Short mmCIF file of C-alpha atoms in Angstrom, two decimals:
data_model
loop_
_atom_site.label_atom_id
_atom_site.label_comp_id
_atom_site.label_asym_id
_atom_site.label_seq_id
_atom_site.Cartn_x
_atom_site.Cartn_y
_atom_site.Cartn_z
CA UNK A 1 -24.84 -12.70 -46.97
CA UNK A 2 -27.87 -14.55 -46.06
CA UNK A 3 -29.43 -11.61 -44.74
CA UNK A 4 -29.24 -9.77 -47.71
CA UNK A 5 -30.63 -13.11 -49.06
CA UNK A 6 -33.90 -12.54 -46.50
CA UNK A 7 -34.26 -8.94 -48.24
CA UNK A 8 -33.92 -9.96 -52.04
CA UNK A 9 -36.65 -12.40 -51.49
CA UNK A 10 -38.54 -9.97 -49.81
CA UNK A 11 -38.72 -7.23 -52.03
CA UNK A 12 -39.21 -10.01 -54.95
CA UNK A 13 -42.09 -11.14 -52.78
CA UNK A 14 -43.62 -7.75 -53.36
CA UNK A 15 -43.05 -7.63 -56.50
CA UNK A 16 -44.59 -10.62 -57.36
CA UNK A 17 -47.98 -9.45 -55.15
CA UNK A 18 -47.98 -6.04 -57.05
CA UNK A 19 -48.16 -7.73 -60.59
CA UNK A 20 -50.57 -10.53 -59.48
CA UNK A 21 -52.28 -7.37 -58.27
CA UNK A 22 -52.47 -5.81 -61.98
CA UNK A 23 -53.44 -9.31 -63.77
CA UNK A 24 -56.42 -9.68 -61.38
CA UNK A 25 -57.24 -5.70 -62.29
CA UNK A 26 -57.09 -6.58 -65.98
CA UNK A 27 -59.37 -9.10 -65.45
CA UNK A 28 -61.85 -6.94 -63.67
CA UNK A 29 -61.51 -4.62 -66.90
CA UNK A 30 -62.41 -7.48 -68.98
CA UNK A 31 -65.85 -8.70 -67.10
CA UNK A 32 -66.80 -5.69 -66.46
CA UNK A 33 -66.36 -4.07 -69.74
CA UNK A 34 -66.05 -0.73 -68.51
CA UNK A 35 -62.41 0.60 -68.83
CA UNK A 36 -62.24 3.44 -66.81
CA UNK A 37 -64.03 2.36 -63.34
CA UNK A 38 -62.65 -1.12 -64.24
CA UNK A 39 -59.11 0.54 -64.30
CA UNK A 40 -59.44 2.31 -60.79
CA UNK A 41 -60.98 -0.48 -59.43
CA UNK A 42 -57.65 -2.67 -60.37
CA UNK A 43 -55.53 -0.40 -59.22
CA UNK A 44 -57.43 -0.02 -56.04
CA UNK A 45 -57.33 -3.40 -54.99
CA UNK A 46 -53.75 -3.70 -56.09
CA UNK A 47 -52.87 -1.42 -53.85
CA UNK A 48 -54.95 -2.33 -51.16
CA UNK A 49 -53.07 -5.83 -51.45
CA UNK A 50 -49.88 -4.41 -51.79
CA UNK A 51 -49.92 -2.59 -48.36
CA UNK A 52 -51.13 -5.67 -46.77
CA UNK A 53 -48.38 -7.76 -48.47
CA UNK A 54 -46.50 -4.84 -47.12
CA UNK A 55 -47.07 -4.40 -43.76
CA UNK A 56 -46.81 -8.33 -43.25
CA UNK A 57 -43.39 -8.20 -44.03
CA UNK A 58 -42.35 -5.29 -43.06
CA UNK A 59 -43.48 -4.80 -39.32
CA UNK A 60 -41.48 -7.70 -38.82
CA UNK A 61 -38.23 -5.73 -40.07
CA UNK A 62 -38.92 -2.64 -37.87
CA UNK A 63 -39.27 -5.10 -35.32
CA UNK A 64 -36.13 -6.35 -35.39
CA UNK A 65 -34.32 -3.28 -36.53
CA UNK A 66 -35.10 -2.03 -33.17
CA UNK A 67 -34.08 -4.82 -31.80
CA UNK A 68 -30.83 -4.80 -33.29
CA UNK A 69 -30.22 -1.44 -32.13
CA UNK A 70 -30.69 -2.68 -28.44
CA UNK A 71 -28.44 -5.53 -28.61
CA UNK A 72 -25.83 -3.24 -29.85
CA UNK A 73 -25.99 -0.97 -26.87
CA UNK A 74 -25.85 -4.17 -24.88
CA UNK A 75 -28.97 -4.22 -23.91
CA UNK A 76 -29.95 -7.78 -23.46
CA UNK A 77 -33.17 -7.74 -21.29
CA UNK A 78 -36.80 -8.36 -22.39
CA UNK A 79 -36.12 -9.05 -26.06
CA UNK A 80 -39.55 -10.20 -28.01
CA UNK A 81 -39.72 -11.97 -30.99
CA UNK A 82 -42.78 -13.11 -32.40
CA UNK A 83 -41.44 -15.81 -34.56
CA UNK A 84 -43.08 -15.02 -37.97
CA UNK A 85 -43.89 -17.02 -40.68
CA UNK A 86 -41.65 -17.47 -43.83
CA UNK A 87 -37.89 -15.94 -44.32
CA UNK A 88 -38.54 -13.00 -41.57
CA UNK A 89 -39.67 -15.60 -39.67
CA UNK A 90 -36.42 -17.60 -39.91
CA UNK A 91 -34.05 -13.89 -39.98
CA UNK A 92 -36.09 -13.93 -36.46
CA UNK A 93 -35.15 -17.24 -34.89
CA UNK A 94 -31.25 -16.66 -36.42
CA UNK A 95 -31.42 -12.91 -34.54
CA UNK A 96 -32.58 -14.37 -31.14
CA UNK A 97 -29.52 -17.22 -31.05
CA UNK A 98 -27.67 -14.53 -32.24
CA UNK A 99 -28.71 -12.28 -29.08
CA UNK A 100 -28.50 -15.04 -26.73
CA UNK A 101 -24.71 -16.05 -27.85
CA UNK A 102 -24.08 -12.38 -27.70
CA UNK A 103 -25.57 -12.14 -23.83
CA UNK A 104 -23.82 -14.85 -22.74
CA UNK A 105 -19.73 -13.78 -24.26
CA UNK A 106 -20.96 -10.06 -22.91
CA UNK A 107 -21.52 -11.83 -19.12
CA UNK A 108 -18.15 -13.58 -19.69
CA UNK A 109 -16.53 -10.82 -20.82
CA UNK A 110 -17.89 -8.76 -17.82
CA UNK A 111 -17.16 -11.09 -15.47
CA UNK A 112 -12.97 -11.27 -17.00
CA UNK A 113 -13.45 -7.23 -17.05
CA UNK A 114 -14.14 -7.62 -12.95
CA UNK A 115 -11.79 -10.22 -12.27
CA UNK A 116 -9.13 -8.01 -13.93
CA UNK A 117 -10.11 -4.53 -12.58
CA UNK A 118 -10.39 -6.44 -8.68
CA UNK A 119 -6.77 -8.22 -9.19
CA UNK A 120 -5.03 -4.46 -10.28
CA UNK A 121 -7.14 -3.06 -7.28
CA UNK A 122 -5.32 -5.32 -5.11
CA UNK A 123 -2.14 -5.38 -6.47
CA UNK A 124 0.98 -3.59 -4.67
CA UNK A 125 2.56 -2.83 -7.50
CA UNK A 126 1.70 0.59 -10.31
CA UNK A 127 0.36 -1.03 -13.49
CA UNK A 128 -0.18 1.25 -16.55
CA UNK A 129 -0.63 0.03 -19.77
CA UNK A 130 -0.64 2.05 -23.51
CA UNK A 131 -1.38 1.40 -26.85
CA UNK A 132 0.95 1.42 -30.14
CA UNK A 133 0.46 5.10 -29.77
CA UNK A 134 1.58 5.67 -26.24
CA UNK A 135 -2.33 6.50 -24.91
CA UNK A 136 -2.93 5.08 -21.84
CA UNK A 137 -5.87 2.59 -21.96
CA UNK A 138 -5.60 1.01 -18.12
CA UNK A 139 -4.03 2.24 -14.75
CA UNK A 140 -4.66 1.03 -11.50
CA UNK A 141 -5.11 2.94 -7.96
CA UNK A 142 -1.45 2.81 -6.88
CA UNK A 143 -0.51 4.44 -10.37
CA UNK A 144 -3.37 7.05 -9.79
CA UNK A 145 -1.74 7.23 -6.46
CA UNK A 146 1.89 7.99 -8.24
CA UNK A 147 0.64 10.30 -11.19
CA UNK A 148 -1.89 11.92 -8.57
CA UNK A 149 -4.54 12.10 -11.09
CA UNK A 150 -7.96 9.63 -11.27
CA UNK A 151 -8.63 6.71 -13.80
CA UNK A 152 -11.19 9.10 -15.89
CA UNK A 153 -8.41 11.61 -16.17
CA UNK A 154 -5.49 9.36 -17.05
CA UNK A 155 -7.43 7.50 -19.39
CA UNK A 156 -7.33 8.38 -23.52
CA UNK A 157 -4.07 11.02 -22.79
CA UNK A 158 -0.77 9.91 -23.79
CA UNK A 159 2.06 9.03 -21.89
CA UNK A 160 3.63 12.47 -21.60
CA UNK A 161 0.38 14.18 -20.91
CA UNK A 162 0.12 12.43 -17.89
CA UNK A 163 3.45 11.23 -16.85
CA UNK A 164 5.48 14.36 -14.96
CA UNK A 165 8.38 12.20 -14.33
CA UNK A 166 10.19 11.61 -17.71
CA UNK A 167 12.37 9.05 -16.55
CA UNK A 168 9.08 7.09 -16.76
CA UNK A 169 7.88 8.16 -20.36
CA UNK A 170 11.24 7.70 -21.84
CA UNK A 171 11.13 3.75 -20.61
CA UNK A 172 7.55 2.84 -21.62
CA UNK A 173 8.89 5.23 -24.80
CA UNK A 174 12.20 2.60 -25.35
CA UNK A 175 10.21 -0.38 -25.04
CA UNK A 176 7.21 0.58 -28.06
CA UNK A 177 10.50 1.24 -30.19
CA UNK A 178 13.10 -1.78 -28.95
CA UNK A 179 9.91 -4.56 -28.50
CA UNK A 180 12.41 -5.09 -25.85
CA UNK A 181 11.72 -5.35 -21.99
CA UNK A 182 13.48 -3.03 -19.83
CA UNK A 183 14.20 -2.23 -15.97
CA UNK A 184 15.44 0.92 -14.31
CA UNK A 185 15.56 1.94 -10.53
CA UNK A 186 13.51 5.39 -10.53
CA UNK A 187 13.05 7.80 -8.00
CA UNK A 188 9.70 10.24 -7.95
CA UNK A 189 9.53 13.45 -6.21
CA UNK A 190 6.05 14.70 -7.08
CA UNK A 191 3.24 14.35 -6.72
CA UNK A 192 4.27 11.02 -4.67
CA UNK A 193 7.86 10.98 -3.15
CA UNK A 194 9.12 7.47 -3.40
CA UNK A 195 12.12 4.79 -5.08
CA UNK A 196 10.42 2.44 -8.04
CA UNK A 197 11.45 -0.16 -9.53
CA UNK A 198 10.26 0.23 -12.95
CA UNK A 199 9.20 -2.57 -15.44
CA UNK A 200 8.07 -1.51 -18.85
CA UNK A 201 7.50 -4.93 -21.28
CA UNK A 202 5.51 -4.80 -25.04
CA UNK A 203 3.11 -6.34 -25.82
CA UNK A 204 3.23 -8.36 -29.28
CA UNK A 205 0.31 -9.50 -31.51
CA UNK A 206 -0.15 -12.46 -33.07
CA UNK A 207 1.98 -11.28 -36.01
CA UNK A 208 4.76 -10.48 -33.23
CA UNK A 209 4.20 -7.11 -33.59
CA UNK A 210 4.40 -3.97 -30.66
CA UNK A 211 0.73 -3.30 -29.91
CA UNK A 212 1.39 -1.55 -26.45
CA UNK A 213 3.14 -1.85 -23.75
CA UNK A 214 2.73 -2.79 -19.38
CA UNK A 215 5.02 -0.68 -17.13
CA UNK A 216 5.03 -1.88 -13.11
CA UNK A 217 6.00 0.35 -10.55
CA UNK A 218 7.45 -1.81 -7.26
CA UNK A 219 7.38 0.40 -4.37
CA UNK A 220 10.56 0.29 -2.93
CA UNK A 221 11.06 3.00 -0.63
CA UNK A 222 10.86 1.25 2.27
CA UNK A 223 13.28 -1.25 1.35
CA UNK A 224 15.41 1.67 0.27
CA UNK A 225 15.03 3.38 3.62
CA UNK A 226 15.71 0.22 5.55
CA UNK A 227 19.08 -0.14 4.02
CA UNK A 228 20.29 3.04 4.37
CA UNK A 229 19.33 2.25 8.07
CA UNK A 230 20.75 -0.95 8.28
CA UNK A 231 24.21 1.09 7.00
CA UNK A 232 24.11 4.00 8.84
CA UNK A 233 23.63 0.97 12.09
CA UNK A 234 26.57 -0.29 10.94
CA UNK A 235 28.96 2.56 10.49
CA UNK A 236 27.59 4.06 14.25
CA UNK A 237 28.15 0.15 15.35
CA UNK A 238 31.51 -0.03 14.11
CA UNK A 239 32.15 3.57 15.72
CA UNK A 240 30.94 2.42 18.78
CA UNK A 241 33.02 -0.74 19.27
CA UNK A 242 36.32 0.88 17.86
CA UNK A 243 36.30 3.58 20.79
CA UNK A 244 36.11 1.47 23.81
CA UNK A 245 38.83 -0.84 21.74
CA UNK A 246 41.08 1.77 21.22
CA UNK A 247 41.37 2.83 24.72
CA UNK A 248 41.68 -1.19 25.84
CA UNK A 249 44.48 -1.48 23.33
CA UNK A 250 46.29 1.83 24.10
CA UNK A 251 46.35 0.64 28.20
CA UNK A 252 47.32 -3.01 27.68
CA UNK A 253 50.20 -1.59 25.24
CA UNK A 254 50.94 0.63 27.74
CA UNK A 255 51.62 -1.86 30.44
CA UNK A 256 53.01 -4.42 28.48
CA UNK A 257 55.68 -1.66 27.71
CA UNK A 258 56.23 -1.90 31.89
CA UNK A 259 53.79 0.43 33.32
CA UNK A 260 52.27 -2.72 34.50
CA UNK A 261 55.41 -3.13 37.00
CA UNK A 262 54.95 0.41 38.27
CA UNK A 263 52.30 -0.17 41.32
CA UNK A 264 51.69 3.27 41.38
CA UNK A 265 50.12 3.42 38.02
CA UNK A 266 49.01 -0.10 37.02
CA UNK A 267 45.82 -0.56 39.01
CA UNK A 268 44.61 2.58 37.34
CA UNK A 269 45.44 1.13 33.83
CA UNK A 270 43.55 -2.27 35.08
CA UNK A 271 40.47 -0.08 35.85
CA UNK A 272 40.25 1.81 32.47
CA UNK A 273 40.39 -1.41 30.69
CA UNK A 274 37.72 -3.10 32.99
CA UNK A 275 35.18 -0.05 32.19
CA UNK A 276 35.75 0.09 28.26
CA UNK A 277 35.36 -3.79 28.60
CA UNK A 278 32.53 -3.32 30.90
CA UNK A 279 30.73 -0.79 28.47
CA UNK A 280 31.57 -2.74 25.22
CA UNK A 281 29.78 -5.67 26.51
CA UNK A 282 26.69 -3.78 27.72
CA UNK A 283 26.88 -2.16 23.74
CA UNK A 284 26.86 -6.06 22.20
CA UNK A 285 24.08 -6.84 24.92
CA UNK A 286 22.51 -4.26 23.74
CA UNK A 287 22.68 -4.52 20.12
CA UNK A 288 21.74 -8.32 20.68
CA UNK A 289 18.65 -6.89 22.08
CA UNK A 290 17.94 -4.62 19.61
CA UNK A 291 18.09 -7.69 16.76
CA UNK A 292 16.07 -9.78 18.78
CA UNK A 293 12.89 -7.05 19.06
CA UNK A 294 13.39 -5.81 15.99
CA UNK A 295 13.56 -9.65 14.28
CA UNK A 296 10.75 -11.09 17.47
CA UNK A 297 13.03 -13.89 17.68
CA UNK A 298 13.85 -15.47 21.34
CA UNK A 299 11.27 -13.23 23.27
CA UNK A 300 9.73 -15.01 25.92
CA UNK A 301 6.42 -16.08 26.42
CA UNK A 302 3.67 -13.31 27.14
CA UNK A 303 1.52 -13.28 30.68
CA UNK A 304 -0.49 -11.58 33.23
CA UNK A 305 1.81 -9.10 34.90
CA UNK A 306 1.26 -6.54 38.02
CA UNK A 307 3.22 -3.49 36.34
CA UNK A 308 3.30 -2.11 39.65
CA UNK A 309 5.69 -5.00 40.61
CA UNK A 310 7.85 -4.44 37.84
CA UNK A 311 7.95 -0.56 38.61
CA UNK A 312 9.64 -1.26 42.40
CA UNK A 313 12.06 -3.89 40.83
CA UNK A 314 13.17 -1.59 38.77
CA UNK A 315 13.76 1.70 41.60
CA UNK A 316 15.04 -0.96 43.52
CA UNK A 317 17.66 -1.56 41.03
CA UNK A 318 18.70 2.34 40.61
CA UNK A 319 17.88 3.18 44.23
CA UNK A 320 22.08 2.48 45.51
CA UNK A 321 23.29 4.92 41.92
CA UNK A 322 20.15 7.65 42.90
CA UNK A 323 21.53 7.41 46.50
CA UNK A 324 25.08 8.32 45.78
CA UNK A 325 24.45 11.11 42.92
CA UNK A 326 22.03 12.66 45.67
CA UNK A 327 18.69 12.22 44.05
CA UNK A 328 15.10 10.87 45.69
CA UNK A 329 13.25 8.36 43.75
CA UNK A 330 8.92 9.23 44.89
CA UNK A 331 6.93 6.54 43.60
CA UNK A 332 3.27 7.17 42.89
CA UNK A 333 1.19 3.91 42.18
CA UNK A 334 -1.82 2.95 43.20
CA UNK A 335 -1.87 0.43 45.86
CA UNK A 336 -3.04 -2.26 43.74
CA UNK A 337 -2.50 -4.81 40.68
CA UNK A 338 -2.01 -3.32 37.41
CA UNK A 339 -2.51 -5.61 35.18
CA UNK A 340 -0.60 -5.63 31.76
CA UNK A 341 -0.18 -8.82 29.14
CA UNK A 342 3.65 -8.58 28.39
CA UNK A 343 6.75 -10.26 28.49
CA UNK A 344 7.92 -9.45 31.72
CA UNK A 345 11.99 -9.04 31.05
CA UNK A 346 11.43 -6.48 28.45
CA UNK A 347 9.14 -4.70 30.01
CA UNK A 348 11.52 -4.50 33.21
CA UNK A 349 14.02 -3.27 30.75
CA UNK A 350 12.25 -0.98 29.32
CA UNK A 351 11.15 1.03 32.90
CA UNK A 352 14.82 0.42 34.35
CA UNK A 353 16.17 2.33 30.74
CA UNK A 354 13.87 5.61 31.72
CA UNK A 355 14.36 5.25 35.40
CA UNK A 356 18.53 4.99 34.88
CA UNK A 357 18.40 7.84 32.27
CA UNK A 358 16.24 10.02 34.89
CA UNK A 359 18.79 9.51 37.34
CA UNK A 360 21.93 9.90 35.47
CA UNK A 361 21.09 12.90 33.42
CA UNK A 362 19.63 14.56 36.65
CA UNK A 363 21.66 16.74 39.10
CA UNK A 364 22.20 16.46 42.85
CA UNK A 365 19.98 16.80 44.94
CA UNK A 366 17.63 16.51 42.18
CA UNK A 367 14.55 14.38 42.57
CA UNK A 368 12.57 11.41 39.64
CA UNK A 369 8.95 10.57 40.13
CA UNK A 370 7.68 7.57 38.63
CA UNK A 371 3.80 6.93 38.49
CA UNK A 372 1.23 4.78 37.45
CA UNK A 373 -2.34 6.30 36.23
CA UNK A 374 -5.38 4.28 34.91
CA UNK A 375 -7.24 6.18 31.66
CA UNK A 376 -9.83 4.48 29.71
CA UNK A 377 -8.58 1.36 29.69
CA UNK A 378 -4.74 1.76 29.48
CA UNK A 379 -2.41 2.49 31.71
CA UNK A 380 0.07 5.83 31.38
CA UNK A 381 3.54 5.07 33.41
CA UNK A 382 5.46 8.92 34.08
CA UNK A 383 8.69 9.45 34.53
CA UNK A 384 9.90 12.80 35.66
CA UNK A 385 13.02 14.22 36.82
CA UNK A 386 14.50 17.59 37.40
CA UNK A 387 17.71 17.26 35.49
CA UNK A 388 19.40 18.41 32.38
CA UNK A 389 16.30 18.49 29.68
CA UNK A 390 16.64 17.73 26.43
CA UNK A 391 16.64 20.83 23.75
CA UNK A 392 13.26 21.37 21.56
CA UNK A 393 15.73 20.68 18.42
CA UNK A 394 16.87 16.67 19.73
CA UNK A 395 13.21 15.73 20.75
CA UNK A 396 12.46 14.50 17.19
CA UNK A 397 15.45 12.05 16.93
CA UNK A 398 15.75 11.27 20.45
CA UNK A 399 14.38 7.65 19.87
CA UNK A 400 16.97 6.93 17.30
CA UNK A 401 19.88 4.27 17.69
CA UNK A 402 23.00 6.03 18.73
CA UNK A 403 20.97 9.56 18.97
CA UNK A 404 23.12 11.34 21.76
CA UNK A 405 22.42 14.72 22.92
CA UNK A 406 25.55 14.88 25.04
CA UNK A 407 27.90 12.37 23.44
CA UNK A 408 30.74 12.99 25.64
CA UNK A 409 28.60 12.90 28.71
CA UNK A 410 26.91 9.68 27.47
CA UNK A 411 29.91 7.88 27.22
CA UNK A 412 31.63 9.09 30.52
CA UNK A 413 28.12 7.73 32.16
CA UNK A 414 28.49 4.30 30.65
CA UNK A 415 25.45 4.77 28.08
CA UNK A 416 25.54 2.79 24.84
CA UNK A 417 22.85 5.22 22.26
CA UNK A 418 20.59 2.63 22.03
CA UNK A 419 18.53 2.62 25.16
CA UNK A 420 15.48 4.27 24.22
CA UNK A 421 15.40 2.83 20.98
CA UNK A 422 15.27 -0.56 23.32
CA UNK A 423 12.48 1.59 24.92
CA UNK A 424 10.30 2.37 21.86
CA UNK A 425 10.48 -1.08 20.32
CA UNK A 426 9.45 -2.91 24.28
CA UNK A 427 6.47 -0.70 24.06
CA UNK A 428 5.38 -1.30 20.45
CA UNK A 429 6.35 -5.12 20.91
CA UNK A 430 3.44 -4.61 24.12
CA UNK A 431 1.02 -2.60 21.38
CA UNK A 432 1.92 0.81 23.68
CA UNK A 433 3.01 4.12 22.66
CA UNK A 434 6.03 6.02 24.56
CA UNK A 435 6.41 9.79 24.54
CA UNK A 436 8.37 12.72 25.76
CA UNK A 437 8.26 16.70 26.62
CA UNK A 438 10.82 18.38 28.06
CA UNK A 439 12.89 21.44 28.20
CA UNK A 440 16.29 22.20 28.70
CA UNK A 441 17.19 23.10 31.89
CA UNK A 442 14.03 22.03 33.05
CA UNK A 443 14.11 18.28 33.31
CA UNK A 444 12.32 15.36 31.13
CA UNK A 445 8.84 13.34 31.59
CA UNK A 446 8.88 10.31 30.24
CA UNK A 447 5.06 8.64 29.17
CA UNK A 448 4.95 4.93 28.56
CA UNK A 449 1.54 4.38 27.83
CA UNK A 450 0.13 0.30 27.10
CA UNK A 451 -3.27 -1.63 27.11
CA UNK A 452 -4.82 -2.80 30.43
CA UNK A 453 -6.35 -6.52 31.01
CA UNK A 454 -9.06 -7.12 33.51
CA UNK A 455 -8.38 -8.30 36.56
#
């Protein structure tokens, strides 16, 4: 209102001049007594005025027209005013606070904008957002990750456009029409296999209406994965511990029912029950060891160890089994330290697991070769043997608790399925990598490979 205040007084202004003008050209007409030239020469200087009067206000309006149209592109930079004299002057002065106010909420604004955008960048979780309308009008990179599809091309398309998965529409959908929040476990295939835990919640105005809504994605595949783990470790446990039990409980019935007074057959009874006894407690130290890598609970402390040391503890402790299956044990280290930061009981475990396996699964007369190699800073421990091999299809899996590629064989050589799985979390506990290639038929190598320290 007060600007079109400014322009009423303006245009009155020049009114004003332009019959001042004509009074002054009257009397011209009258001194001069000659009508005609007296009439032309009003009118001339009227005019003459009147663009004067003119261009003094009006520059000023052009002026800040233009400026006007900068400050609405948000262009705030190098603004002039030129502070002119009477109501321009003042529509001037009112523009400039105007454009300074406007500079400085654009800079907070901006700044919020940033803030936002860099919290969604780092966020987890999917967010996507839509209006009353079901466009989207925000999505971060983990729900550009989901939809497979950039901001620019998610942006201004509805929810069905660019949602494949309608298990997702029809929950931001429920929650424009209920104004209610609501939660559902969803799983994606495509673009991005994974489990979400979907959150889609309105968002009301101030008249507690539905003027969009937020969905969050929570990844939980993992978590999904992990328990499925965790039961499938529990069903092979329980397997585990029920077989040696049943053949304990089948020999003590049968003595207690008097087998155990017939010397011919009791000691033999008595030895089947020590075995299953023996093997269930090597399972339970094994699955004790298992929880305690896999939770890094109760390790030890980490120090400077000569692996090479560790190597000939651990043939020493294999060579009286290798002996009486018939098969040699050639070490190949260098004659010097090998140094290795690690926790030395694990790491001992982990070489006396592939050494054992090398010599049970091998066949007589049969030979394992264990060496140490130095390569660019790490140092690659081999273990090769000339036994059984292990079929193309069974490499894969062959780290995996309870993975058995003889299970009856296994169990007749005292093994408990989770050695290697002991092995592969000693050397990623030690920041090392452990591999395999073999062939059936052909015999197994072994790699261990883990970070050397200097000397």
């Amino acid at each position: 209102m007060k600007l079109i205040g400014y322009f009423r007084r303006f245009y009155f202004a020049l009114f004003v001049s332009f019959v001042g003008n004509v009074m002054v050209g009257f009397l011209v007409i009258y001194l001069l007594k000659s009508k005609w030239y007296a009439l032309l020469a009003a009118m001339g200087a009227a005019v003459a005025l009147s663009a004067v009067l003119s261009r003094l206000f009006s520059d000023p309006i052009v002026r800040l027209s233009e400026v006007a149209k900068r400050i609405s592109a948000g262009e705030f930079d190098n603004l002039f005013f030129r502070r002119s004299r009477f109501e321009v002057g003042e529509l001037e002065r009112a523009m400039e606070r105007m454009s300074k106010y406007l500079r400085i909420t654009f800079e907070k604004l901006s700044a919020k904008k940033s803030q936002i955008s860099a919290v969604l960048s780092s966020m987890n979780e999917g967010v996507l957002a839509v209006n009353r309308d079901g466009v989207v009008i925000l999505a971060n990179p983990v729900i550009e990750k989901v939809l497979g599809a950039t901001e620019p091309e998610i942006i201004g398309k509805t929810i069905r456009e660019v949602v494949r998965n309608n298990e997702i529409s029809d929950l931001i959908a429920r929650a424009l029409r209920s104004g209610e929040r609501t939660r559902e476990e969803i799983e994606v295939v495509q673009p991005f296999a994974g489990i979400f835990d979907a959150h889609a919640g309105p968002v009301l105005s101030e008249e507690r209406e539905v003027i969009g809504v937020v969905c969050v994605l929570h990844d939980m595949t993992e978590l999904r994965k992990l328990e499925k783990v965790r039961s499938e470790f529990a069903a092979n446990v329980s397997h585990e511990l029920k077989t040696p039990l049943t053949v304990i409980r089948s020999n003590v019935e049968t003595l207690l029912g008097g087998a155990i007074n017939d010397p011919a057959h009791n000691v033999e009874f008595v030895k089947k029950i020590d075995k299953h006894a023996r093997g269930l407690s090597a399972l339970i130290d094994d699955i004790l060891e298992l929880s305690r890598l896999e939770s890094k609970k109760e390790l030890g402390p980490f120090a400077r160890l000569n692996l090479e040391e560790i190597v000939n503890r651990a043939i020493e402790t294999v060579a009286d089994k290798a002996r009486q299956k018939e098969v040699a044990i050639i070490a190949e280290c260098p004659g010097e330290e090998v140094l290795v930061n690690g926790i030395e009981d694990h790491l001992f475990r982990a070489v006396l697991n592939l050494l054992d396996n090398a010599v049970n699964y091998n066949n007589p007369g049969g030979k394992v070769s264990i060496s140490c190699k130095r390569e660019n800073g790490l140092v690659k421990i081999l273990i090769a043997d000339s036994g059984v091999g292990i079929g193309h299809s069974h490499l894969p899996r062959i780290f995996e608790r309870f993975y058995r590629t003889d299970v009856a064989r296994s169990r007749e050589l005292g093994g408990t399925g989770l050695g290697l799985a002991i092995v592969k979390h000693v050397v990623s506990l030690h920041h090392g990598t452990v591999d395999v290639a073999s062939e059936e038929g052909k015999g197994s190598t072994f790699t261990v490979t883990l970070p050397l320290i200097s000397a």
